[in-house]
Amino acid sequence: MARQATKWRVGAAGVVALGLALTACGGAKVGDDSSGSDSSSSGSSGKCGTFNLAVNPWVGYEANAAVVAYVAENDLGCKVTKKDLKEEIAWQGFGTGEVDAVIENWGHDDLKKKYITDQKTAVEAGATGNEGLIGWYVPPWLAKEYPDITDWNSLNKYAAKFKTSESGGKGQLLDGDPSFVTNDEALVKNLKLDFKVVYAGSETALIQAFRKAEKNKEWVIGYFYEPQWFMAEVPLVKVKLPEYTAGCDADAEKVACDYPVYKLDKIVSAKFAKSGSPAYDLVKNFTWTNDDQNTVAKYIAEDKMTPEAAAKKWVDANRAKVDAWIK
């Protein structure tokens, strides 16, 4: 991502060798023979053919991908192959034709420079209509009982309350999947906070930690983001960090400011953009609101619907919006 206008620090092992890149869910990977090598070779006839869609590991992205895939299959007759890939790994597939589209990109100016400007294997395909917000959040009960906790200047005062067995005697700042866009380790260091970043490992684990903290009045502070359906269940309260100003995050090691508001966008392979595939036009025209995404994400994450069923339910109720994408 989860989800910038600077050089992002991607967790885990950084750049993974292309053919060895493990996916978020143990499924498809860049370099997998099953993806085929002609994903974008639909030609100028306008027939869709195969459409390879990356799926990054958070439910908001999954909601976008579910709806785009459903429309591509049912309205355009495409054969959609979804690939569970973390953000940076997905971009590596643009040059091989194994990934046609990333449907929700959170900034990543470093990747844009590498794959769009330098390698010219990818191009931008417009905004999704979603605005993304990353930050530090606490459960509502905590913000209500300790109002000053929503100001970063007060965090050291409460650090001991956030200690866990994994935080090494410091307060725990809980992050999600290590591949998500995050400046949190630099922020903790540069703001001189007595905290340690601990990774929950996934969006699901992060949500469960906040849900449990609100229910049991436990001390949890962690990374979170919007749009996110979970906010309707537990309205997490954002902690105010030093105000974001243009360029304040230019050096990843020296970041000491909040995250910006992101205008989320779509990235496609340069080959796909020139293919004549109606799936490209669908991706380019696809736009919806945070509320739209949260609705589909809730169907998937909370109501336990399959992505296909969730997409169908939303599409059936929003046919006019869909028709505008495929006109």
XYZ file of C-alpha atoms in Angstrom:
327
model
C 0.000 0.000 0.000
C -1.241 0.174 2.115
C -0.420 2.686 -0.071
C 3.549 8.208 -2.035
C 5.384 11.149 -3.230
C 8.820 9.984 -2.139
C 11.192 7.037 -2.050
C 9.212 4.380 -0.214
C 10.711 1.925 2.140
C 9.229 -1.436 1.305
C 9.474 -3.873 4.199
C 10.575 -7.490 4.263
C 13.501 -8.225 1.985
C 13.220 -5.219 -0.332
C 13.603 -6.005 -4.004
C 13.210 -9.739 -4.503
C 14.684 -11.554 -7.479
C 12.075 -11.642 -10.213
C 11.712 -15.377 -10.666
C 11.787 -16.075 -6.959
C 9.230 -13.504 -5.842
C 6.826 -15.084 -3.376
C 3.317 -13.732 -3.377
C 1.271 -12.438 -0.493
C -1.003 -15.434 -0.504
C 1.299 -18.112 -1.868
C -0.421 -18.037 -5.259
C 0.739 -16.581 -8.567
C 4.147 -14.995 -8.909
C 5.935 -12.989 -11.524
C 7.793 -15.456 -13.699
C 5.192 -18.194 -13.200
C 4.724 -20.147 -16.405
C 0.990 -20.386 -15.786
C 0.599 -16.711 -16.503
C 1.520 -17.125 -20.117
C 3.588 -14.694 -22.127
C 0.894 -13.173 -24.318
C -1.276 -11.502 -21.718
C -1.453 -8.242 -23.595
C -1.400 -9.537 -27.134
C -5.056 -8.967 -27.859
C -4.075 -6.840 -30.850
C -6.057 -4.028 -32.412
C -9.170 -6.077 -33.062
C -10.722 -4.926 -29.784
C -11.236 -8.491 -28.538
C -10.227 -8.781 -24.951
C -8.313 -12.055 -24.705
C -6.418 -12.610 -21.473
C -6.287 -9.843 -18.887
C -3.710 -10.299 -16.094
C -4.681 -8.252 -13.055
C -2.384 -7.874 -10.038
C -4.064 -8.130 -6.632
C -2.153 -6.467 -3.785
C -2.723 -7.704 -0.211
C -5.396 -5.442 1.273
C -9.146 -5.766 0.978
C -9.715 -2.321 -0.527
C -7.534 -3.276 -3.461
C -9.302 -6.638 -3.639
C -12.621 -4.778 -3.900
C -11.353 -2.714 -6.850
C -9.976 -5.801 -8.552
C -13.145 -7.815 -7.950
C -15.357 -5.263 -9.656
C -13.011 -4.621 -12.574
C -12.550 -8.363 -13.099
C -16.287 -9.020 -12.915
C -17.069 -6.353 -15.513
C -14.194 -7.489 -17.738
C -15.468 -11.065 -17.711
C -19.211 -10.482 -17.893
C -19.445 -7.376 -20.066
C -16.330 -7.619 -22.209
C -15.783 -11.383 -22.428
C -12.237 -11.240 -21.084
C -10.401 -14.145 -19.524
C -9.192 -12.576 -16.280
C -6.223 -13.999 -14.395
C -5.788 -12.505 -10.936
C -2.269 -12.589 -9.495
C -1.731 -12.211 -5.742
C 1.385 -10.033 -5.672
C 2.804 -7.470 -3.289
C 3.215 -3.972 -4.641
C 6.796 -3.769 -5.887
C 6.731 -7.341 -7.192
C 3.654 -6.610 -9.307
C 5.441 -3.776 -11.120
C 8.204 -6.156 -12.161
C 5.660 -8.008 -14.307
C 4.918 -5.033 -16.566
C 8.031 -5.586 -18.653
C 7.342 -9.287 -19.234
C 3.651 -8.895 -20.054
C 2.771 -11.065 -17.073
C 1.001 -8.182 -15.304
C -1.277 -5.906 -17.284
C -2.614 -3.654 -14.547
C -2.179 -2.484 -10.971
C -5.622 -1.164 -10.109
C -4.827 0.775 -6.902
C -1.458 2.449 -6.582
C -0.512 4.488 -3.506
C 2.004 7.022 -4.853
C 5.245 5.083 -5.331
C 7.166 7.784 -7.177
C 10.248 5.572 -6.953
C 8.537 2.793 -8.891
C 7.081 5.263 -11.378
C 10.552 6.580 -12.101
C 11.981 3.087 -12.515
C 9.251 1.482 -14.608
C 7.565 4.453 -16.334
C 10.338 7.018 -16.838
C 13.441 4.846 -17.075
C 12.389 1.402 -18.311
C 9.253 2.640 -20.119
C 7.484 -0.665 -19.406
C 4.527 0.982 -17.653
C 2.240 3.995 -18.032
C -0.233 5.791 -15.805
C -3.924 5.098 -16.442
C -5.648 7.798 -14.408
C -7.100 8.186 -10.929
C -9.347 5.630 -9.235
C -11.393 8.376 -7.607
C -10.320 7.184 -4.168
C -8.394 9.360 -1.724
C -6.017 7.463 0.515
C -4.963 8.389 4.015
C -2.237 6.640 6.024
C -1.457 7.392 9.644
C -1.322 6.246 13.253
C -4.605 5.429 14.947
C -5.918 4.467 18.380
C -9.210 2.802 19.330
C -12.082 5.182 20.194
C -12.161 4.302 23.894
C -8.541 5.353 24.292
C -9.015 8.697 22.565
C -12.072 9.384 24.710
C -10.444 8.590 28.061
C -7.046 10.120 27.226
C -7.738 12.942 24.718
C -4.132 14.125 24.568
C -3.023 10.742 23.246
C -4.041 11.882 19.771
C -1.129 14.365 19.798
C 2.231 12.750 19.027
C 3.895 15.004 21.592
C 2.117 13.055 24.345
C 3.014 9.565 23.145
C 6.176 9.097 25.217
C 4.143 9.853 28.339
C 2.063 6.766 27.603
C 4.748 4.555 26.017
C 4.879 2.096 28.921
C 1.147 1.415 28.534
C 1.730 0.141 24.987
C 4.504 -2.325 25.908
C 4.148 -5.917 24.688
C 6.306 -9.026 24.789
C 7.480 -8.161 21.266
C 8.355 -4.507 21.754
C 11.544 -4.922 23.757
C 10.646 -2.764 26.737
C 9.352 0.077 24.551
C 5.856 0.967 23.508
C 4.568 -1.076 20.576
C 3.563 0.658 17.355
C 1.676 -1.993 15.421
C 2.104 -2.050 11.647
C 0.463 -4.393 9.140
C 1.993 -6.337 6.263
C 5.723 -5.507 5.990
C 5.259 -4.761 2.274
C 2.825 -1.893 2.918
C 3.990 1.681 2.307
C 5.320 2.870 5.656
C 7.668 5.493 7.113
C 6.959 4.375 10.655
C 10.423 3.185 11.705
C 11.935 6.479 10.539
C 9.162 8.434 12.262
C 9.717 6.677 15.588
C 13.445 7.353 15.371
C 13.301 10.944 14.135
C 10.537 12.015 16.515
C 12.521 10.411 19.358
C 9.641 8.240 20.477
C 10.127 5.425 22.960
C 8.390 2.952 20.669
C 9.266 -0.009 18.481
C 7.509 -0.923 15.243
C 6.105 -4.457 15.393
C 4.474 -6.003 12.319
C 1.129 -7.724 12.743
C 1.793 -9.436 9.401
C -1.414 -8.666 7.523
C -4.339 -6.301 7.213
C -6.571 -8.914 8.841
C -4.309 -9.167 11.900
C -4.185 -5.391 12.216
C -7.979 -5.140 12.108
C -8.378 -7.879 14.686
C -5.944 -6.132 17.033
C -7.922 -2.883 16.878
C -11.259 -4.699 17.203
C -10.042 -6.539 20.319
C -8.532 -3.366 21.771
C -11.838 -1.516 21.498
C -13.852 -4.398 22.921
C -11.532 -5.070 25.868
C -10.217 -1.542 26.405
C -6.657 -2.525 25.583
C -3.833 -0.117 24.771
C -3.077 -0.328 21.043
C -1.650 2.243 18.682
C -0.972 1.316 15.104
C -0.690 2.037 11.435
C -3.957 2.192 9.552
C -5.452 3.773 6.468
C -8.543 4.914 4.653
C -10.596 4.040 2.601
C -11.252 1.030 4.828
C -14.606 -0.610 5.586
C -13.525 -1.374 9.180
C -13.820 2.322 10.083
C -17.607 1.928 9.978
C -17.392 -0.816 12.622
C -14.737 0.751 14.841
C -14.183 4.475 14.110
C -10.484 4.621 14.886
C -9.091 8.023 15.861
C -6.082 9.403 14.005
C -3.052 10.609 15.934
C -1.812 14.036 14.845
C 1.791 13.823 13.640
C 3.887 16.824 12.520
C 2.098 18.343 9.538
C 2.948 17.080 6.086
C 4.534 19.619 3.745
C 5.722 18.999 0.210
C 9.156 17.349 0.274
C 9.203 16.594 3.996
C 9.375 12.885 3.154
C 11.906 13.185 0.319
C 14.591 11.380 2.331
C 13.152 8.129 3.681
C 15.699 8.005 6.508
C 14.903 11.530 7.725
C 11.104 11.544 7.581
C 9.623 13.371 10.580
C 6.229 14.376 9.208
C 2.796 12.877 8.671
C 1.773 11.046 5.523
C 0.192 13.032 2.673
C -3.283 12.524 1.275
C -2.936 10.231 -1.737
C -4.860 10.493 -4.973
C -4.886 6.784 -5.728
C -4.264 5.853 -9.345
C -3.930 2.979 -11.797
C -0.786 1.751 -13.557
C -0.722 -0.500 -16.624
C 1.946 -2.057 -18.786
C 2.918 0.007 -21.826
C 2.186 -3.000 -24.039
C -1.309 -3.382 -22.589
C -2.040 0.314 -23.142
C -1.303 -0.105 -26.861
C -2.991 -3.499 -27.240
C -6.425 -2.376 -28.346
C -7.956 -4.498 -25.601
C -11.278 -3.246 -24.239
C -9.931 -4.253 -20.820
C -7.500 -1.339 -21.057
C -10.351 1.086 -21.710
C -12.190 -0.385 -18.719
C -9.183 0.143 -16.454
C -8.638 3.664 -17.756
C -12.311 4.604 -17.277
C -12.747 2.866 -13.914
C -13.453 5.370 -11.158
C -15.523 5.246 -7.979
C -15.691 6.661 -4.465
C -14.305 5.657 -1.087
C -17.840 4.676 -0.095
C -18.144 2.428 -3.158
C -14.920 0.664 -2.286
C -15.802 0.323 1.381
C -19.145 -1.236 0.454
C -17.569 -3.973 -1.662
C -14.724 -4.469 0.809
C -17.250 -4.993 3.605
C -19.106 -7.587 1.504
C -15.828 -9.494 1.152
C -14.227 -9.054 4.575
C -17.169 -8.897 6.961
C -20.081 -10.490 5.105
C -17.797 -13.282 3.832
C -18.987 -13.054 0.254
C -16.699 -14.243 -2.521
C -15.095 -11.389 -4.475
C -17.184 -12.389 -7.486
C -20.459 -12.345 -5.520
C -19.538 -9.045 -3.880
C -18.738 -7.514 -7.247
C -21.995 -8.770 -8.775
C -24.029 -7.313 -5.919
C -22.410 -3.911 -6.312
C -22.533 -3.927 -10.133
C -26.219 -4.874 -10.149
C -26.949 -1.916 -7.871
C -24.739 0.539 -9.777
C -25.263 -0.306 -13.422
C -25.143 3.327 -14.580
C -21.646 3.779 -13.149
C -20.460 0.566 -14.796
C -21.949 1.504 -18.167
C -19.947 4.725 -18.102
C -16.726 2.692 -17.809
C -17.453 0.553 -20.869
C -19.235 3.038 -23.127
